[in-house]
Amino acid sequence: MKYISTRGGAEALSFEQAMMTGLARDGGLYVPETIPTLSHEDIKAMAGLSYEEVAFRVMKPFIGDTFADAEFKDLIAKAYAGFGHAARAPMVQLAPNHFLLELFHGPTLAFKDFAMQLIGQLFQASLTRSGDRITIVGATSGDTGSAAIEAFRGLSNVDVFILYPHGRVSEVQRRQMTTPSESNVHALAMDGDFDDCQAALKDMFNDFEFRDGVRLAGVNSINWARVLAQVVYYFTSAVSLGAPDRQISFTVPTGNFGDVFAGYIAKRMGLPIDRLVVATNQNDILHRSLSTGDYTTGTVTPSISPSMDIQVSSNFERALFDAYGRDGAAVASQMDDLKSNGGFTISQGAIQALRDHFDSDRVSEETTSATITSELANSGELLCPHSAVAVNVAQSRLGATPMVTLATAHPAKFPDAVEDATGTRPPLPSRMADLYDRPERVTRVPNDLKALQTLIKERINA
Ligand SMILES: *Cc1c(COP(=O)(O)O)cnc(C)c1O
């Protein structure tokens, strides 16, 4: 299996190379050259299997012979051993034909642990084999950074730098990034918003001298291995509701489009998914793009669901690539327009192709909060604000097809918003109850590429 760039101008790579590389050198994102499919029987045989076993069967065709089967199974087992729930991704029922997929039982209480814990294992196995040392730099709106730090802390062949927007992440998110004491962990609070962090990261990847000099590797949601790890829970949840003999729909709280794109991959692999519903907060570029074809970036307005506060949705490029019939030049020209004009218009054909799979909606701050309140009354479930955005969007789309809504974070990760809506402050799970007592370690940095690069070089040579 080879991986190609969405902009058509970078060489094809193996799974391992694409994983270690992150962003392609032409600025594009890696996608598999072809999407492997699983037969009806293959999917049916997943019924009743453990999360880990389904993970192996879903991911194996994409990794080829990168790892021997026994080693890959062992890495998967280690990745999910630290989760606080035996099912890894359990479901609860909210209403008739409406199910909530709880993706927050990992070590940092957000769905990003599913991908990051696995990537930590895969990187370590690969680096041990090659003897290389790498520098991971990530940009985060809060959850990616904490999940990355948790996955890479203490590893001997990795330095991990995480850029987060100063003052714009929740206290739990910040503490999860600033309290690990390992010397290979570097939390950087940047003056700016998440899009500024993401732009600085992209600029570092596009500075090849720096990129090669520090052996830069990326674990942001553009990393193909992360998308792949997220495909698994679409299978486990759909199969437990009767797939492949039945269609299932999903509603996904969306920011960078990585999670919902994983659902699209599951569909392309043969999972009978009816609708993939993109749910956004007031930062609604994805809803606007999918409903009007106009992808114009605005300014980010901070919300109570901060992990979706973005205006440039990186993984959307992967969906566009398929919507344009895998024409890398067409994608590259739209991305050039984005860079120079702040937006582009999706062609009629491409928007139609996107709408064949994706539906979308946006939810206001007031409605998000009201949904947390009403869901607690209706089902007893306490939702984080991101999950509440999706639950609200799903509620207007319930019908004969079972709807699975993804709960992307534990309510205790966003206690202020949950307390405002319900009067109840959700406690942290007991395994992380001392988070508020641990000392913090963080470096404040300006939104200045050169200064960031200097700091990173100094730290890794220290
Ligand atoms: C990252 C995140 C999202 C958005 O996921 P994308 O893959 O970027 O679309 C939603 N909810 C939570 C809690 C997150 O951490």
Short mmCIF file of C-alpha atoms and ligand atoms in Angstrom, two decimals:
data_model
loop_
_atom_site.label_atom_id
_atom_site.label_comp_id
_atom_site.label_asym_id
_atom_site.label_seq_id
_atom_site.Cartn_x
_atom_site.Cartn_y
_atom_site.Cartn_z
CA MET A 1 0.00 0.00 0.00
CA LYS A 2 1.43 3.36 -1.10
CA TYR A 3 0.41 6.81 0.14
CA ILE A 4 0.08 9.76 -2.22
CA SER A 5 -0.24 13.51 -1.61
CA THR A 6 -3.53 15.35 -2.06
CA ARG A 7 -1.63 17.96 -4.10
CA GLY A 8 -0.10 15.47 -6.48
CA GLY A 9 3.44 16.87 -6.24
CA ALA A 10 5.24 14.69 -3.70
CA GLU A 11 6.62 11.20 -4.07
CA ALA A 12 4.51 8.25 -2.95
CA LEU A 13 5.52 6.82 0.43
CA SER A 14 5.05 3.63 2.43
CA PHE A 15 2.77 3.62 5.47
CA GLU A 16 5.73 3.97 7.81
CA GLN A 17 7.24 6.84 5.83
CA ALA A 18 3.90 8.65 5.59
CA MET A 19 3.40 8.25 9.33
CA MET A 20 6.84 9.63 10.19
CA THR A 21 6.54 12.45 7.65
CA GLY A 22 3.13 13.96 8.48
CA LEU A 23 2.72 16.77 5.95
CA ALA A 24 3.84 16.06 2.37
CA ARG A 25 6.58 18.24 0.89
CA ASP A 26 4.18 19.77 -1.63
CA GLY A 27 2.07 20.98 1.31
CA GLY A 28 -0.50 18.22 0.79
CA LEU A 29 -1.76 15.43 3.01
CA TYR A 30 -1.09 11.74 2.50
CA VAL A 31 -3.94 9.44 1.51
CA PRO A 32 -3.85 5.77 0.54
CA GLU A 33 -3.48 5.24 -3.19
CA THR A 34 -6.54 2.98 -3.07
CA ILE A 35 -9.01 2.33 -0.24
CA PRO A 36 -9.05 -1.37 0.69
CA THR A 37 -12.50 -2.87 1.15
CA LEU A 38 -13.81 -5.45 3.60
CA SER A 39 -16.49 -7.89 2.45
CA HIS A 40 -19.93 -8.28 4.01
CA GLU A 41 -18.65 -11.49 5.65
CA ASP A 42 -15.49 -9.78 6.96
CA ILE A 43 -17.61 -7.13 8.66
CA LYS A 44 -20.19 -9.60 9.93
CA ALA A 45 -17.40 -11.62 11.54
CA MET A 46 -16.51 -8.60 13.72
CA ALA A 47 -19.62 -9.07 15.84
CA GLY A 48 -18.67 -9.80 19.43
CA LEU A 49 -14.92 -9.28 18.97
CA SER A 50 -12.81 -7.11 21.28
CA TYR A 51 -12.01 -3.53 20.27
CA GLU A 52 -8.38 -4.57 19.79
CA GLU A 53 -9.23 -7.45 17.46
CA VAL A 54 -11.45 -5.24 15.29
CA ALA A 55 -8.68 -2.62 15.28
CA PHE A 56 -6.27 -5.19 13.90
CA ARG A 57 -8.65 -6.30 11.14
CA VAL A 58 -9.58 -2.76 10.09
CA MET A 59 -6.05 -1.33 10.07
CA LYS A 60 -4.07 -4.30 8.76
CA PRO A 61 -4.81 -3.70 5.03
CA PHE A 62 -3.51 -0.12 5.37
CA ILE A 63 -0.23 -0.92 7.10
CA GLY A 64 0.69 -3.88 4.88
CA ASP A 65 3.85 -5.54 6.17
CA THR A 66 5.13 -2.53 8.15
CA PHE A 67 4.86 -4.67 11.29
CA ALA A 68 4.52 -8.42 11.63
CA ASP A 69 1.00 -9.43 12.70
CA ALA A 70 2.05 -10.46 16.21
CA GLU A 71 3.96 -7.21 16.75
CA PHE A 72 1.10 -5.08 15.42
CA LYS A 73 -1.35 -6.87 17.71
CA ASP A 74 0.98 -6.27 20.64
CA LEU A 75 1.26 -2.53 19.83
CA ILE A 76 -2.54 -2.25 19.61
CA ALA A 77 -2.91 -4.03 22.95
CA LYS A 78 -0.44 -1.67 24.63
CA ALA A 79 -2.10 1.40 23.08
CA TYR A 80 -5.50 0.71 24.66
CA ALA A 81 -4.40 -0.96 27.91
CA GLY A 82 -4.50 2.38 29.76
CA PHE A 83 -8.13 3.10 28.93
CA GLY A 84 -10.58 3.28 31.81
CA HIS A 85 -13.24 1.09 30.16
CA ALA A 86 -12.99 -2.56 29.06
CA ALA A 87 -14.98 -1.89 25.86
CA ARG A 88 -12.65 1.09 25.00
CA ALA A 89 -15.48 2.78 23.04
CA PRO A 90 -18.74 1.86 24.82
CA MET A 91 -22.18 3.10 23.75
CA VAL A 92 -25.16 4.29 25.77
CA GLN A 93 -28.65 5.00 24.49
CA LEU A 94 -30.01 8.55 24.64
CA ALA A 95 -33.41 8.17 22.97
CA PRO A 96 -35.22 5.78 20.62
CA ASN A 97 -32.72 4.95 17.86
CA HIS A 98 -30.19 7.46 19.18
CA PHE A 99 -26.92 6.19 20.63
CA LEU A 100 -23.94 7.96 22.18
CA LEU A 101 -20.49 6.56 21.43
CA GLU A 102 -18.29 7.41 24.42
CA LEU A 103 -14.80 8.11 23.13
CA PHE A 104 -13.48 9.69 26.32
CA HIS A 105 -12.22 6.79 28.42
CA GLY A 106 -8.56 7.24 27.42
CA PRO A 107 -5.82 8.79 29.58
CA THR A 108 -6.60 12.44 28.65
CA LEU A 109 -10.38 12.07 28.50
CA ALA A 110 -10.87 12.93 24.82
CA PHE A 111 -11.22 10.86 21.66
CA LYS A 112 -7.77 11.93 20.49
CA ASP A 113 -6.30 9.27 22.79
CA PHE A 114 -7.57 6.59 20.40
CA ALA A 115 -5.18 7.79 17.71
CA MET A 116 -2.41 9.25 19.81
CA GLN A 117 -1.90 6.26 22.09
CA LEU A 118 -1.55 4.04 19.03
CA ILE A 119 0.75 6.49 17.25
CA GLY A 120 2.97 6.61 20.34
CA GLN A 121 3.40 2.84 20.12
CA LEU A 122 3.92 2.83 16.35
CA PHE A 123 6.49 5.66 16.45
CA GLN A 124 8.41 3.99 19.25
CA ALA A 125 8.52 0.65 17.44
CA SER A 126 9.65 2.32 14.22
CA LEU A 127 12.33 4.49 15.88
CA THR A 128 13.69 1.58 17.88
CA ARG A 129 14.11 -0.28 14.62
CA SER A 130 15.82 2.60 12.79
CA GLY A 131 17.78 4.07 15.71
CA ASP A 132 16.59 7.55 14.67
CA ARG A 133 15.76 10.43 16.96
CA ILE A 134 12.95 12.84 16.03
CA THR A 135 11.37 16.11 17.10
CA ILE A 136 7.60 16.16 17.25
CA VAL A 137 5.96 19.56 17.02
CA GLY A 138 2.21 19.77 17.34
CA ALA A 139 -0.35 22.57 17.38
CA THR A 140 -3.39 22.12 19.54
CA SER A 141 -6.67 23.68 20.51
CA GLY A 142 -6.23 21.65 23.69
CA ASP A 143 -6.97 17.98 23.26
CA THR A 144 -4.40 16.95 20.64
CA GLY A 145 -1.58 18.41 22.71
CA SER A 146 -2.50 16.68 25.93
CA ALA A 147 -3.02 13.40 24.10
CA ALA A 148 0.35 13.74 22.30
CA ILE A 149 2.22 14.57 25.47
CA GLU A 150 0.62 11.63 27.23
CA ALA A 151 1.59 9.31 24.38
CA PHE A 152 5.22 10.46 24.01
CA ARG A 153 6.28 11.53 27.53
CA GLY A 154 9.49 9.87 28.64
CA LEU A 155 10.32 8.23 25.28
CA SER A 156 14.08 8.32 24.77
CA ASN A 157 14.17 8.99 21.02
CA VAL A 158 11.55 11.75 20.85
CA ASP A 159 11.28 15.39 21.93
CA VAL A 160 7.70 16.63 21.91
CA PHE A 161 6.85 20.36 21.57
CA ILE A 162 3.22 21.40 21.80
CA LEU A 163 2.02 24.86 20.76
CA TYR A 164 -1.28 25.91 22.26
CA PRO A 165 -3.06 29.30 22.15
CA HIS A 166 -2.30 31.10 25.40
CA GLY A 167 -5.42 31.58 27.53
CA ARG A 168 -7.70 29.73 25.11
CA VAL A 169 -7.63 26.18 26.44
CA SER A 170 -9.51 24.85 29.45
CA GLU A 171 -7.68 24.52 32.76
CA VAL A 172 -7.83 20.72 32.61
CA GLN A 173 -6.41 20.75 29.08
CA ARG A 174 -3.65 23.15 30.09
CA ARG A 175 -2.71 21.17 33.18
CA GLN A 176 -2.59 17.94 31.21
CA MET A 177 0.03 19.61 28.99
CA THR A 178 2.01 21.50 31.62
CA THR A 179 2.22 19.02 34.50
CA PRO A 180 4.14 16.09 32.95
CA SER A 181 7.66 16.39 34.40
CA GLU A 182 9.63 14.44 31.77
CA SER A 183 12.42 16.49 30.18
CA ASN A 184 11.40 15.52 26.62
CA VAL A 185 8.05 17.32 27.05
CA HIS A 186 7.87 21.03 26.10
CA ALA A 187 4.55 22.89 26.47
CA LEU A 188 4.59 26.23 24.59
CA ALA A 189 1.85 28.81 25.20
CA MET A 190 1.68 30.98 22.06
CA ASP A 191 0.23 34.48 21.76
CA GLY A 192 -2.54 33.95 19.20
CA ASP A 193 -5.40 31.58 18.41
CA PHE A 194 -5.36 27.96 17.29
CA ASP A 195 -5.17 28.86 13.61
CA ASP A 196 -2.00 30.89 14.36
CA CYS A 197 -0.49 27.82 16.08
CA GLN A 198 -1.48 25.64 13.15
CA ALA A 199 -0.03 28.16 10.66
CA ALA A 200 3.29 28.31 12.57
CA LEU A 201 3.45 24.54 12.49
CA LYS A 202 2.80 24.42 8.74
CA ASP A 203 5.50 27.05 8.17
CA MET A 204 7.99 24.91 10.11
CA PHE A 205 7.16 21.93 7.91
CA ASN A 206 7.57 24.05 4.80
CA ASP A 207 11.00 25.26 5.92
CA PHE A 208 12.88 22.20 4.67
CA GLU A 209 16.23 23.22 6.15
CA PHE A 210 14.70 23.42 9.62
CA ARG A 211 12.50 20.40 9.01
CA ASP A 212 15.42 18.17 8.06
CA GLY A 213 17.78 19.73 10.61
CA VAL A 214 15.67 18.81 13.63
CA ARG A 215 14.10 15.71 11.99
CA LEU A 216 10.65 17.17 12.38
CA ALA A 217 7.71 14.78 12.63
CA GLY A 218 4.06 15.68 12.91
CA VAL A 219 1.29 14.10 14.90
CA ASN A 220 -1.45 16.60 14.13
CA SER A 221 -4.69 15.26 12.76
CA ILE A 222 -3.21 15.52 9.27
CA ASN A 223 -1.09 12.46 10.11
CA TRP A 224 -2.63 9.57 8.20
CA ALA A 225 -2.00 7.09 11.03
CA ARG A 226 -4.29 9.14 13.26
CA VAL A 227 -7.14 9.10 10.78
CA LEU A 228 -6.66 5.36 10.40
CA ALA A 229 -6.87 4.66 14.14
CA GLN A 230 -10.19 6.52 14.25
CA VAL A 231 -11.76 4.38 11.54
CA VAL A 232 -11.97 1.50 14.01
CA TYR A 233 -14.72 2.78 16.31
CA TYR A 234 -17.06 3.39 13.38
CA PHE A 235 -16.84 -0.36 12.78
CA THR A 236 -17.19 -1.48 16.42
CA SER A 237 -20.22 0.75 17.03
CA ALA A 238 -22.00 0.03 13.74
CA VAL A 239 -21.48 -3.72 14.06
CA SER A 240 -22.88 -3.73 17.57
CA LEU A 241 -26.05 -2.09 16.18
CA GLY A 242 -26.51 -4.64 13.40
CA ALA A 243 -24.18 -3.64 10.58
CA PRO A 244 -23.45 -4.85 7.95
CA ASP A 245 -27.06 -6.05 7.69
CA ARG A 246 -28.32 -2.60 8.52
CA GLN A 247 -27.43 0.99 7.66
CA ILE A 248 -26.16 3.27 10.43
CA SER A 249 -25.76 7.08 10.49
CA PHE A 250 -23.24 9.10 12.48
CA THR A 251 -23.18 12.65 13.78
CA VAL A 252 -19.70 13.95 14.53
CA PRO A 253 -18.67 17.15 16.36
CA THR A 254 -16.17 18.54 13.89
CA GLY A 255 -13.28 20.98 13.74
CA ASN A 256 -10.34 19.76 11.70
CA PHE A 257 -12.48 17.15 9.89
CA GLY A 258 -10.21 14.25 10.96
CA ASP A 259 -12.76 12.33 12.97
CA VAL A 260 -15.60 12.57 10.45
CA PHE A 261 -13.18 11.82 7.61
CA ALA A 262 -12.35 8.55 9.39
CA GLY A 263 -16.07 7.76 9.15
CA TYR A 264 -15.94 8.42 5.43
CA ILE A 265 -13.03 5.97 5.12
CA ALA A 266 -15.06 3.36 7.03
CA LYS A 267 -17.86 3.89 4.53
CA ARG A 268 -15.52 3.55 1.56
CA MET A 269 -14.18 0.33 3.10
CA GLY A 270 -17.67 -1.14 2.92
CA LEU A 271 -19.33 -0.25 6.23
CA PRO A 272 -22.97 0.59 5.39
CA ILE A 273 -23.05 4.19 6.63
CA ASP A 274 -26.06 6.19 5.49
CA ARG A 275 -25.33 9.78 6.58
CA LEU A 276 -22.21 11.37 8.06
CA VAL A 277 -23.43 14.52 9.73
CA VAL A 278 -20.89 17.26 10.37
CA ALA A 279 -21.80 19.25 13.50
CA THR A 280 -20.03 22.58 14.10
CA ASN A 281 -20.21 25.30 16.73
CA GLN A 282 -20.44 29.01 15.81
CA ASN A 283 -17.10 28.62 14.00
CA ASP A 284 -19.01 27.11 11.14
CA ILE A 285 -16.74 27.14 8.10
CA LEU A 286 -17.47 23.49 7.41
CA HIS A 287 -21.22 23.93 7.60
CA ARG A 288 -21.02 27.01 5.36
CA SER A 289 -18.78 25.21 2.87
CA LEU A 290 -20.93 22.11 2.66
CA SER A 291 -24.17 24.07 2.39
CA THR A 292 -23.07 26.85 0.02
CA GLY A 293 -19.82 25.67 -1.59
CA ASP A 294 -18.10 28.82 -0.31
CA TYR A 295 -15.00 28.02 1.76
CA THR A 296 -14.14 31.45 3.11
CA THR A 297 -12.27 31.75 6.36
CA GLY A 298 -13.47 34.24 8.94
CA THR A 299 -12.06 35.02 12.35
CA VAL A 300 -12.23 32.50 15.16
CA THR A 301 -14.78 33.33 17.85
CA PRO A 302 -13.94 31.57 21.13
CA SER A 303 -16.73 29.20 22.19
CA ILE A 304 -17.59 26.81 25.01
CA SER A 305 -16.50 23.96 22.72
CA PRO A 306 -12.94 25.22 22.16
CA SER A 307 -11.58 22.10 20.46
CA MET A 308 -13.72 23.02 17.46
CA ASP A 309 -12.75 26.72 17.38
CA ILE A 310 -11.07 26.80 14.00
CA GLN A 311 -11.51 28.38 10.60
CA VAL A 312 -9.04 26.34 8.60
CA SER A 313 -10.04 22.71 8.63
CA SER A 314 -6.94 20.81 7.53
CA ASN A 315 -8.39 17.38 6.88
CA PHE A 316 -11.13 18.77 4.67
CA GLU A 317 -8.45 18.75 1.98
CA ARG A 318 -8.58 14.96 1.98
CA ALA A 319 -12.32 14.99 1.30
CA LEU A 320 -11.83 17.62 -1.41
CA PHE A 321 -9.21 15.43 -3.10
CA ASP A 322 -11.76 12.65 -3.56
CA ALA A 323 -14.53 15.11 -4.45
CA TYR A 324 -12.32 16.43 -7.27
CA GLY A 325 -11.82 12.92 -8.59
CA ARG A 326 -8.36 12.72 -6.98
CA ASP A 327 -7.07 15.59 -9.11
CA GLY A 328 -4.10 16.86 -7.07
CA ALA A 329 -3.60 19.92 -9.31
CA ALA A 330 -7.21 21.03 -8.70
CA VAL A 331 -6.73 20.72 -4.93
CA ALA A 332 -3.39 22.55 -5.07
CA SER A 333 -4.96 25.46 -6.93
CA GLN A 334 -7.81 25.75 -4.40
CA MET A 335 -5.28 25.71 -1.55
CA ASP A 336 -3.27 28.44 -3.29
CA ASP A 337 -6.47 30.53 -3.42
CA LEU A 338 -7.00 29.87 0.26
CA LYS A 339 -3.51 31.07 1.07
CA SER A 340 -3.62 34.19 -1.11
CA ASN A 341 -7.32 35.18 -0.98
CA GLY A 342 -8.54 33.64 2.28
CA GLY A 343 -10.95 31.30 0.54
CA PHE A 344 -12.16 29.45 -2.55
CA THR A 345 -15.36 28.25 -4.17
CA ILE A 346 -15.87 24.50 -4.39
CA SER A 347 -16.90 23.43 -7.91
CA GLN A 348 -20.48 22.25 -8.51
CA GLY A 349 -19.33 18.71 -9.23
CA ALA A 350 -17.18 18.53 -6.12
CA ILE A 351 -19.86 19.95 -3.81
CA GLN A 352 -22.31 17.38 -5.15
CA ALA A 353 -19.80 14.60 -4.50
CA LEU A 354 -19.32 15.83 -0.92
CA ARG A 355 -23.07 16.00 -0.32
CA ASP A 356 -23.41 12.36 -1.37
CA HIS A 357 -21.73 11.52 1.94
CA PHE A 358 -21.89 14.52 4.24
CA ASP A 359 -24.71 16.54 5.73
CA SER A 360 -24.03 19.44 8.13
CA ASP A 361 -25.41 21.88 10.66
CA ARG A 362 -24.20 24.47 13.18
CA VAL A 363 -25.25 25.04 16.76
CA SER A 364 -25.22 28.32 18.71
CA GLU A 365 -23.67 28.71 22.14
CA GLU A 366 -27.10 29.02 23.81
CA THR A 367 -28.41 25.86 22.16
CA THR A 368 -25.26 23.95 23.08
CA SER A 369 -25.70 24.86 26.71
CA ALA A 370 -29.45 24.12 26.61
CA THR A 371 -28.69 20.69 25.13
CA ILE A 372 -26.39 19.82 28.04
CA THR A 373 -29.22 20.77 30.39
CA SER A 374 -31.98 18.91 28.55
CA GLU A 375 -29.95 15.77 27.89
CA LEU A 376 -29.21 15.40 31.58
CA ALA A 377 -32.95 15.62 32.25
CA ASN A 378 -33.98 13.31 29.39
CA SER A 379 -31.42 10.50 29.65
CA GLY A 380 -29.27 11.23 32.69
CA GLU A 381 -26.19 11.65 30.47
CA LEU A 382 -23.83 14.51 31.22
CA LEU A 383 -22.38 15.80 27.91
CA CYS A 384 -19.25 17.83 27.26
CA PRO A 385 -20.02 20.91 25.11
CA HIS A 386 -18.55 19.34 21.93
CA SER A 387 -20.68 16.25 22.32
CA ALA A 388 -23.68 18.49 23.04
CA VAL A 389 -23.23 20.28 19.70
CA ALA A 390 -23.44 16.92 17.93
CA VAL A 391 -26.32 15.58 20.03
CA ASN A 392 -28.34 18.66 19.15
CA VAL A 393 -27.66 18.26 15.43
CA ALA A 394 -28.48 14.54 15.58
CA GLN A 395 -31.80 15.13 17.37
CA SER A 396 -33.34 16.75 14.29
CA ARG A 397 -32.25 13.82 12.12
CA LEU A 398 -33.56 10.81 14.03
CA GLY A 399 -35.59 8.28 12.06
CA ALA A 400 -35.61 4.67 10.98
CA THR A 401 -31.82 4.47 10.64
CA PRO A 402 -30.00 4.20 13.98
CA MET A 403 -28.04 7.38 14.73
CA VAL A 404 -24.72 7.19 16.57
CA THR A 405 -23.48 10.49 17.96
CA LEU A 406 -19.82 10.70 18.89
CA ALA A 407 -19.08 11.94 22.43
CA THR A 408 -15.58 13.30 21.95
CA ALA A 409 -14.65 14.41 25.47
CA HIS A 410 -15.49 13.67 29.09
CA PRO A 411 -17.62 16.40 30.71
CA ALA A 412 -14.96 16.85 33.43
CA LYS A 413 -12.57 18.15 30.78
CA PHE A 414 -14.82 21.21 30.34
CA PRO A 415 -16.24 21.64 33.85
CA ASP A 416 -17.12 25.35 33.58
CA ALA A 417 -19.47 24.95 30.62
CA VAL A 418 -21.05 21.87 32.16
CA GLU A 419 -21.53 23.55 35.52
CA ASP A 420 -23.08 26.63 33.87
CA ALA A 421 -25.61 24.41 32.10
CA THR A 422 -26.46 21.99 34.88
CA GLY A 423 -25.36 23.47 38.20
CA THR A 424 -23.21 20.37 38.67
CA ARG A 425 -19.44 20.40 38.51
CA PRO A 426 -18.38 17.06 37.01
CA PRO A 427 -15.53 15.48 38.98
CA LEU A 428 -12.41 14.12 37.28
CA PRO A 429 -12.18 10.32 37.25
CA SER A 430 -10.29 9.18 40.35
CA ARG A 431 -7.21 8.10 38.34
CA MET A 432 -6.43 11.77 37.61
CA ALA A 433 -7.91 13.45 40.66
CA ASP A 434 -4.58 15.07 41.68
CA LEU A 435 -4.24 17.02 38.41
CA TYR A 436 -4.95 20.34 40.13
CA ASP A 437 -2.15 19.80 42.66
CA ARG A 438 0.73 19.02 40.31
CA PRO A 439 3.26 21.80 39.46
CA GLU A 440 3.04 23.33 35.98
CA ARG A 441 5.90 23.91 33.53
CA VAL A 442 5.29 26.03 30.42
CA THR A 443 7.13 28.51 28.16
CA ARG A 444 5.27 31.55 26.82
CA VAL A 445 6.22 32.17 23.16
CA PRO A 446 5.44 34.93 20.61
CA ASN A 447 3.70 34.24 17.30
CA ASP A 448 7.06 34.45 15.51
CA LEU A 449 8.41 31.61 13.39
CA LYS A 450 12.12 32.42 13.79
CA ALA A 451 11.86 32.72 17.58
CA LEU A 452 10.06 29.38 17.77
CA GLN A 453 12.61 27.64 15.58
CA THR A 454 15.48 28.99 17.68
CA LEU A 455 13.85 27.82 20.87
CA ILE A 456 13.25 24.32 19.50
CA LYS A 457 16.85 23.99 18.27
CA GLU A 458 18.21 25.13 21.64
CA ARG A 459 16.02 22.74 23.59
CA ILE A 460 16.83 19.63 21.58
CA ASN A 461 20.54 20.34 21.74
CA ALA A 462 20.47 21.08 25.46
C1 LIG B 1 -10.40 17.58 18.37
C2 LIG B 1 -11.78 17.55 18.94
C3 LIG B 1 -12.90 17.67 18.11
C4 LIG B 1 -12.80 17.89 16.62
O1 LIG B 1 -12.26 16.77 15.97
P1 LIG B 1 -11.69 16.91 14.48
O2 LIG B 1 -11.11 15.58 14.14
O3 LIG B 1 -10.66 17.99 14.54
O4 LIG B 1 -12.84 17.29 13.61
C5 LIG B 1 -14.15 17.57 18.70
N1 LIG B 1 -14.29 17.40 20.03
C6 LIG B 1 -13.24 17.29 20.85
C7 LIG B 1 -13.45 17.12 22.31
C8 LIG B 1 -11.94 17.36 20.34
O5 LIG B 1 -10.88 17.24 21.15
#
